[in-house]
Tab-separated table of C-alpha atoms and ligand atoms in Angstrom:
chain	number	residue	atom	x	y	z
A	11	UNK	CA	-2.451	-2.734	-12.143
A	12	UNK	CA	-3.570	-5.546	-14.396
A	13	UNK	CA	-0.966	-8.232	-15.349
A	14	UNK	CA	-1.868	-7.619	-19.071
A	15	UNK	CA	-3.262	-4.376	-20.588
A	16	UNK	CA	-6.945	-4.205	-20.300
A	17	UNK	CA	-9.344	-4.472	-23.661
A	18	UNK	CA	-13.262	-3.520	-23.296
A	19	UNK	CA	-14.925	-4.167	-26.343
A	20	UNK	CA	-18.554	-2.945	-26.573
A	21	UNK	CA	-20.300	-5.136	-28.886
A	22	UNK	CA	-23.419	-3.263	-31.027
A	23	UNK	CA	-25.229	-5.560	-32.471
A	24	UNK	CA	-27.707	-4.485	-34.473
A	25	UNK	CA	-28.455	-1.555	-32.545
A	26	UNK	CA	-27.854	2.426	-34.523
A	27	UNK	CA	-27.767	4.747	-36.512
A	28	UNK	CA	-25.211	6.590	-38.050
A	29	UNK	CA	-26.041	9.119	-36.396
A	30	UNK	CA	-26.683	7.950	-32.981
A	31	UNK	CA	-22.970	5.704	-33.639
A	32	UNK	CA	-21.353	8.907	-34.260
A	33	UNK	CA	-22.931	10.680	-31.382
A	34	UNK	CA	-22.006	8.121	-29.053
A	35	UNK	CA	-18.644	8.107	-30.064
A	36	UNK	CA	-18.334	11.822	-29.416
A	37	UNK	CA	-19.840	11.768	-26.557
A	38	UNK	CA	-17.726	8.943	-25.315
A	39	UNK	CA	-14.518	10.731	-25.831
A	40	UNK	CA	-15.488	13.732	-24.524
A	41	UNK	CA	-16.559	11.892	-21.165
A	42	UNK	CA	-13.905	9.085	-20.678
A	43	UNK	CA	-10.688	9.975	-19.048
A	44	UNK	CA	-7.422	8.817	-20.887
A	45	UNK	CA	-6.013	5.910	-18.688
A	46	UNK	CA	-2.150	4.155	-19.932
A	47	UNK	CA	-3.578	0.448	-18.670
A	48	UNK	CA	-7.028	0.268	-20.895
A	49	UNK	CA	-7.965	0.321	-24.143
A	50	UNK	CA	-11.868	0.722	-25.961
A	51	UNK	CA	-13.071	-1.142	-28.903
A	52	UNK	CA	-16.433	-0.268	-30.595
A	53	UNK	CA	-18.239	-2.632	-32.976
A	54	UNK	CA	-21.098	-0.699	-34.440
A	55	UNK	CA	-23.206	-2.268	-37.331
A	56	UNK	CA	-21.648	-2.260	-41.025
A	57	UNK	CA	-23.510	0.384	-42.088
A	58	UNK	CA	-21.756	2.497	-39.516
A	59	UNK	CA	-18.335	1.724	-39.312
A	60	UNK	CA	-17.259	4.065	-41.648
A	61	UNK	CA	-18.573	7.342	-40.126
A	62	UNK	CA	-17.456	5.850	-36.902
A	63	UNK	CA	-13.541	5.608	-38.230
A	64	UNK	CA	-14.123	9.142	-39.052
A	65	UNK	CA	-15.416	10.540	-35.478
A	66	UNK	CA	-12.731	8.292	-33.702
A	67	UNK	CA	-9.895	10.865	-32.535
A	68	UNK	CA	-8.167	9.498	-29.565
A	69	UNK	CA	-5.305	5.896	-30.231
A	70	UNK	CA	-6.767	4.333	-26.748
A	71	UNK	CA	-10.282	3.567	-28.938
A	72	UNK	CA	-9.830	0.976	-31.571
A	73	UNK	CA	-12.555	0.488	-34.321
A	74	UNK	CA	-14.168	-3.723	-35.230
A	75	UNK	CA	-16.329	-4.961	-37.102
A	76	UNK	CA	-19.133	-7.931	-35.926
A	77	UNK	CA	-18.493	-10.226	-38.432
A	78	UNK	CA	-17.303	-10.977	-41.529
A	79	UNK	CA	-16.990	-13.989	-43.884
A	80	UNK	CA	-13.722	-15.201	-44.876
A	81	UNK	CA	-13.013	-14.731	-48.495
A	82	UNK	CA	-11.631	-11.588	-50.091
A	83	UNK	CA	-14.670	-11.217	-52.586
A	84	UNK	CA	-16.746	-13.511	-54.714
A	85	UNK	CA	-20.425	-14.333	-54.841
A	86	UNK	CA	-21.169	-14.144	-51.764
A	87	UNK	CA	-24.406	-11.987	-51.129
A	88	UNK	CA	-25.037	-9.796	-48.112
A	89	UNK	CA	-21.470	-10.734	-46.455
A	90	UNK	CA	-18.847	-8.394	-45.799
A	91	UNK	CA	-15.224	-9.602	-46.407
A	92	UNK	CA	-11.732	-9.020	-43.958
A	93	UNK	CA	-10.148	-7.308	-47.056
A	94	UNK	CA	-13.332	-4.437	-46.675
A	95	UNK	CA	-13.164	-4.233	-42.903
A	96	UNK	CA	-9.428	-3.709	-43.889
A	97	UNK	CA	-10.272	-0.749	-46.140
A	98	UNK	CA	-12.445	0.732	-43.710
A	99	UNK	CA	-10.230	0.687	-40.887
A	100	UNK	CA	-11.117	-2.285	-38.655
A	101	UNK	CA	-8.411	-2.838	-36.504
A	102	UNK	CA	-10.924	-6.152	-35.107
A	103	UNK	CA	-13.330	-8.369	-36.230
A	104	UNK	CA	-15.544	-10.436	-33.425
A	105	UNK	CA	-15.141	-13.970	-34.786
A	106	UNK	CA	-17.702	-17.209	-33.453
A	107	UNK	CA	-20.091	-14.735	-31.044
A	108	UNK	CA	-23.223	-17.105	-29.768
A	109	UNK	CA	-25.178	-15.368	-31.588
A	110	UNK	CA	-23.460	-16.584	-35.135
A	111	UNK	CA	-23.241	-19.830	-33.910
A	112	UNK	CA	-26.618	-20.191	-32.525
A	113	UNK	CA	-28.786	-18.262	-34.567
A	114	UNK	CA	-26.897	-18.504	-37.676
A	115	UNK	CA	-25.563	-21.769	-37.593
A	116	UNK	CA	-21.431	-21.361	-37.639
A	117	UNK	CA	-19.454	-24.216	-37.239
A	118	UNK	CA	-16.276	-24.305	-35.619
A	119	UNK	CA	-14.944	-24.980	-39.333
A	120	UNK	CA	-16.273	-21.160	-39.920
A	121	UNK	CA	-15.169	-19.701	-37.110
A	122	UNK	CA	-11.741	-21.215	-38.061
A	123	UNK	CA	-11.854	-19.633	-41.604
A	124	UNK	CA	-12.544	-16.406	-40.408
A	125	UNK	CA	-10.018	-16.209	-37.574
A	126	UNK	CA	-7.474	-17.220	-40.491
A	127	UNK	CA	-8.532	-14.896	-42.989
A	128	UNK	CA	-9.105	-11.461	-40.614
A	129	UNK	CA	-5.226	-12.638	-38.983
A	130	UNK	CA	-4.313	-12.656	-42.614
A	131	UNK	CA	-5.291	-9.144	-43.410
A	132	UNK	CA	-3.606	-7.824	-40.053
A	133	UNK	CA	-6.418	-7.342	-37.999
A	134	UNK	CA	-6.977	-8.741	-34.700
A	135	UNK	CA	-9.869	-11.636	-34.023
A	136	UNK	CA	-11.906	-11.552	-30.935
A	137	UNK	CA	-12.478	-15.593	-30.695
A	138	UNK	CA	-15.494	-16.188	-29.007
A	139	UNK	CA	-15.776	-19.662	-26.892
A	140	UNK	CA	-18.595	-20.354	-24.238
A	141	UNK	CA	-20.955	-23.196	-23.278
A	142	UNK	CA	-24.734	-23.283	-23.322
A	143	UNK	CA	-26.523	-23.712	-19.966
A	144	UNK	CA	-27.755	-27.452	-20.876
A	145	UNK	CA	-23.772	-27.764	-21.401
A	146	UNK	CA	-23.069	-26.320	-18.178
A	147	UNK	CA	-25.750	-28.233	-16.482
A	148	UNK	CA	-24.331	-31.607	-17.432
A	149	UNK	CA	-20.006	-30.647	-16.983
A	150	UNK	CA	-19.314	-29.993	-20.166
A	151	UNK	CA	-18.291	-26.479	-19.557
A	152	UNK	CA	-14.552	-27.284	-19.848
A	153	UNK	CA	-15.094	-29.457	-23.410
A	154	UNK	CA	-16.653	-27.456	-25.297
A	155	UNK	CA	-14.883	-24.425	-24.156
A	156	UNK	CA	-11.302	-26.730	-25.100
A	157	UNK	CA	-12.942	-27.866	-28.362
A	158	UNK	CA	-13.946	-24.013	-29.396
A	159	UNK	CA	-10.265	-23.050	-28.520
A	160	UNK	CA	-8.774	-25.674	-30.283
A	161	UNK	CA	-10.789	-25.213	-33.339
A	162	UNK	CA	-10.835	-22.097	-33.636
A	163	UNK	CA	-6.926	-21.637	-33.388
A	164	UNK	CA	-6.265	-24.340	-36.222
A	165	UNK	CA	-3.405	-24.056	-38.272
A	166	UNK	CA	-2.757	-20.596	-36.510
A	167	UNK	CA	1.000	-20.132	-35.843
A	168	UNK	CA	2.561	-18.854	-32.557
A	169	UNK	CA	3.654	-15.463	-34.369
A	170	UNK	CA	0.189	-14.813	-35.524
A	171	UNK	CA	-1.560	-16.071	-32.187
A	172	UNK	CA	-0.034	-13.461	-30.501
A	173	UNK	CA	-2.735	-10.869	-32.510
A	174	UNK	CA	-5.471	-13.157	-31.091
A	175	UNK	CA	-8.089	-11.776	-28.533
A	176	UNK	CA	-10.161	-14.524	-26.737
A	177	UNK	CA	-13.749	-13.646	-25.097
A	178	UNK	CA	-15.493	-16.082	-23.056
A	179	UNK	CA	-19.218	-15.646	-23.165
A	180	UNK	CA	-21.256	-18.520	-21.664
A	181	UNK	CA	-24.250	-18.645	-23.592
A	182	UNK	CA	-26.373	-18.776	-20.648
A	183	UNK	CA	-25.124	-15.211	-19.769
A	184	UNK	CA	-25.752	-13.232	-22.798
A	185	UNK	CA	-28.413	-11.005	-22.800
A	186	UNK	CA	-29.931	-12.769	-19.766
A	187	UNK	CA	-29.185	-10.424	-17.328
A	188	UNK	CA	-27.432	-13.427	-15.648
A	189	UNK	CA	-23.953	-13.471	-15.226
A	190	UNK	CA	-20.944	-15.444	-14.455
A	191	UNK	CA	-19.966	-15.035	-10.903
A	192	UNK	CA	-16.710	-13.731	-10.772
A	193	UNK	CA	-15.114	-16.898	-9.471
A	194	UNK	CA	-16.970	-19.368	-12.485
A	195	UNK	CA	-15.223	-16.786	-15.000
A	196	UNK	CA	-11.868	-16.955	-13.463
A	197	UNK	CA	-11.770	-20.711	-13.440
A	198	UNK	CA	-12.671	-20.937	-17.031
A	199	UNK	CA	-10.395	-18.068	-18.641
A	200	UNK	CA	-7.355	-19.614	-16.156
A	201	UNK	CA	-8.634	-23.020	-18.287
A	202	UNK	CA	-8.339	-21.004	-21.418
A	203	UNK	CA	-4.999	-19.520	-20.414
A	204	UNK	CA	-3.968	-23.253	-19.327
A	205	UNK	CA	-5.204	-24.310	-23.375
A	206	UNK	CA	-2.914	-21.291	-24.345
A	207	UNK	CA	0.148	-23.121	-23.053
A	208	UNK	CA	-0.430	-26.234	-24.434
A	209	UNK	CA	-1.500	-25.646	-27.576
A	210	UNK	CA	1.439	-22.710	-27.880
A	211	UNK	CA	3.672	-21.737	-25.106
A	212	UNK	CA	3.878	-20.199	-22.054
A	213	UNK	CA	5.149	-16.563	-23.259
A	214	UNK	CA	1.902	-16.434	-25.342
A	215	UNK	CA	-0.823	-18.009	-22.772
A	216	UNK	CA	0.218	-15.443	-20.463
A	217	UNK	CA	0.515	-12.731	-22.926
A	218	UNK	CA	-3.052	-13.218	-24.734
A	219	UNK	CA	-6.253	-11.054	-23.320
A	220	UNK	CA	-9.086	-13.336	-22.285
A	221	UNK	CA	-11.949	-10.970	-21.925
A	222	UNK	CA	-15.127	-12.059	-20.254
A	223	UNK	CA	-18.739	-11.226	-21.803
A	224	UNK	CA	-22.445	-11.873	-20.882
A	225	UNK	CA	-24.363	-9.097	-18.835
A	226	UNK	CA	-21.716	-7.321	-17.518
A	227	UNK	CA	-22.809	-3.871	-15.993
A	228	UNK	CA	-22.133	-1.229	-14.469
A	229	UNK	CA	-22.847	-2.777	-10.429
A	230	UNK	CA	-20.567	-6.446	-11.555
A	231	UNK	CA	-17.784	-4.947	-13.604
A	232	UNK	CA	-15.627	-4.423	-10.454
A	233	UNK	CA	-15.938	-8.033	-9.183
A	234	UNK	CA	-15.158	-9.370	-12.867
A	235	UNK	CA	-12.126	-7.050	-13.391
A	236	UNK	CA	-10.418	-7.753	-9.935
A	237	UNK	CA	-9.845	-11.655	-11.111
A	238	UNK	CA	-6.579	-11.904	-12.400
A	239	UNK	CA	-7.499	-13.615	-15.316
A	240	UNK	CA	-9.947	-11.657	-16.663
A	241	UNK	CA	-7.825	-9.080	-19.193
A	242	UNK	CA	-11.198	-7.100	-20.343
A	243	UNK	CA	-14.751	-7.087	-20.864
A	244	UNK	CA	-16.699	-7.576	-24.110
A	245	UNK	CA	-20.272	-5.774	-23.215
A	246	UNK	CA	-23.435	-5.797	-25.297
A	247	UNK	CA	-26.529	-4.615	-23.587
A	248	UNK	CA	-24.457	-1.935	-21.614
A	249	UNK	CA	-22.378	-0.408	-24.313
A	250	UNK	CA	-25.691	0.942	-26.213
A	251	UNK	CA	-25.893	3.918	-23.261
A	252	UNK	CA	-22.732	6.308	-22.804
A	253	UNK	CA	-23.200	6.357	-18.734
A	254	UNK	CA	-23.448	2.965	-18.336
A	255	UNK	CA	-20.113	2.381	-21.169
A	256	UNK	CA	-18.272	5.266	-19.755
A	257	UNK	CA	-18.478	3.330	-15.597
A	258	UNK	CA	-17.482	0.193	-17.133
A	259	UNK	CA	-14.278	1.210	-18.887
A	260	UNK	CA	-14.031	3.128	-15.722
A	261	UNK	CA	-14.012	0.091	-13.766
A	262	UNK	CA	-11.968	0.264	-10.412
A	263	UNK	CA	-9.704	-2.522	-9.331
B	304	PEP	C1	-22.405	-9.970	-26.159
B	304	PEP	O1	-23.201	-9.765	-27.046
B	304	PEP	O2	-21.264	-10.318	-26.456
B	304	PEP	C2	-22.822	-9.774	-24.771
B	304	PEP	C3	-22.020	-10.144	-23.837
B	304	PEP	O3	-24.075	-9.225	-24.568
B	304	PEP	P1	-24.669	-8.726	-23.145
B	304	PEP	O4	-23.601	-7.885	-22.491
B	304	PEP	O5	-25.888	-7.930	-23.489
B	304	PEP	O6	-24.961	-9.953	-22.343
């Protein structure tokens, strides 16, 4: 058994329907076996999250939401605020993914806001930290993984840390088809966990899920989830298909 519970987080994108969300979702909890020491978290687009609350039956499956910006309302156009994901039953928001910060150009600044503002309407932020290759390539792995941590988590008090989900996604990883080995995640998420401490204490670095993300599938996910420090997956590519979903959660230690 895991030291901490384990979180797999499948990460949509912008990938379905409602209707192929909601089938999914059915199908899912018809296929997955109840287990005490894991938990499920679905991200579907906006435009599904509703209809996706609504098929979600079983308390081990959590709903989240992508994204979000990090005022309550205002003009704002074509964001989505925490106080919505709120009202539509987002338990998570994914906060900082590569994607935002590459493609769409957030700064640590507004990944900050946004981990504030989702803690602040009681739902739990999946922090996102991970280096680019050219990053990796040159040692910088560790410094920009301690500046995205340390960022990120400003001005966020031990009590509300404790709600705080941390993913580690090297850059270089997602969507490549090329993954971390097992022992190059371990090293960084016991780095993370090593942040944890110092920036908080060591009750709460050891407490806090650091999931791992970027390609995982269903042939790695057993090497990934056998390093201690790896509390959960957060999947893209392989959480579109039930089968391949279904053998990850199912993942055997
Ligand atoms: C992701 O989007 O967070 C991700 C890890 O994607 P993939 O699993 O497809 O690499």
């Amino acid at each position: 058994m895991k030291a901490r519970k384990t979180l797999i987080a499948a990460n949509w994108k912008m990938h379905k329907t409602v209707e192929e969300a909601v089938t999914f979702v059915k199908d899912l909890q018809e296929r997955l076996p109840f287990r005490e020491d894991r938990n499920v978290m679905i991200a579907p687009p906006f435009t599904a999250l509703i209809a996706v609350r609504s098929a979600i039956r079983r308390n081990d499956i959590w709903l989240g939401a992508q994204n979000c910006h990090w005022e309550d309302k205002g003009p704002f156009t074509g964001e989505v605020s925490p106080l919505m994901l709120y009202d539509v039953g987002c338990q998570f928001a994914i906060i900082g993914h590569s994607e935002r910060r590459h493609i769409f150009g957030e700064t640590d600044e507004m990944v900050n806001r946004k981990v504030k503002a989702v803690l602040g309407k009681g739902l739990r932020p999946i922090l996102c930290v991970g280096e680019k290759l050219e990053e990796r390539e040159v040692g910088e792995t560790f410094n920009v993984v301690s500046r995205q941590l340390k960022e990120g988590l400003k001005g966020v008090g031990r009590k509300e840390a404790d709600r705080v989900v941390i993913a580690y996604e090297p850059v270089w990883a997602i969507g490549t088809g090329r993954t971390a080995k097992p022992y190059q995640a371990q090293e960084v998420h016991a780095f993370i966990r090593g942040m944890l401490s110092e920036l908080y204490d060591n009750g709460l670095a050891s407490s806090v899920q650091v999931l791992y993300g970027g390609s995982v599938k269903p042939d790695n996910v057993d090497e990934l989830m056998a390093e201690p420090d790896i509390d959960g997956l957060l999947v893209g590519g392989a959480s579109l298909e039930v089968d391949s979903f279904c053998r990850i959660v199912s993942y055997r230690v």
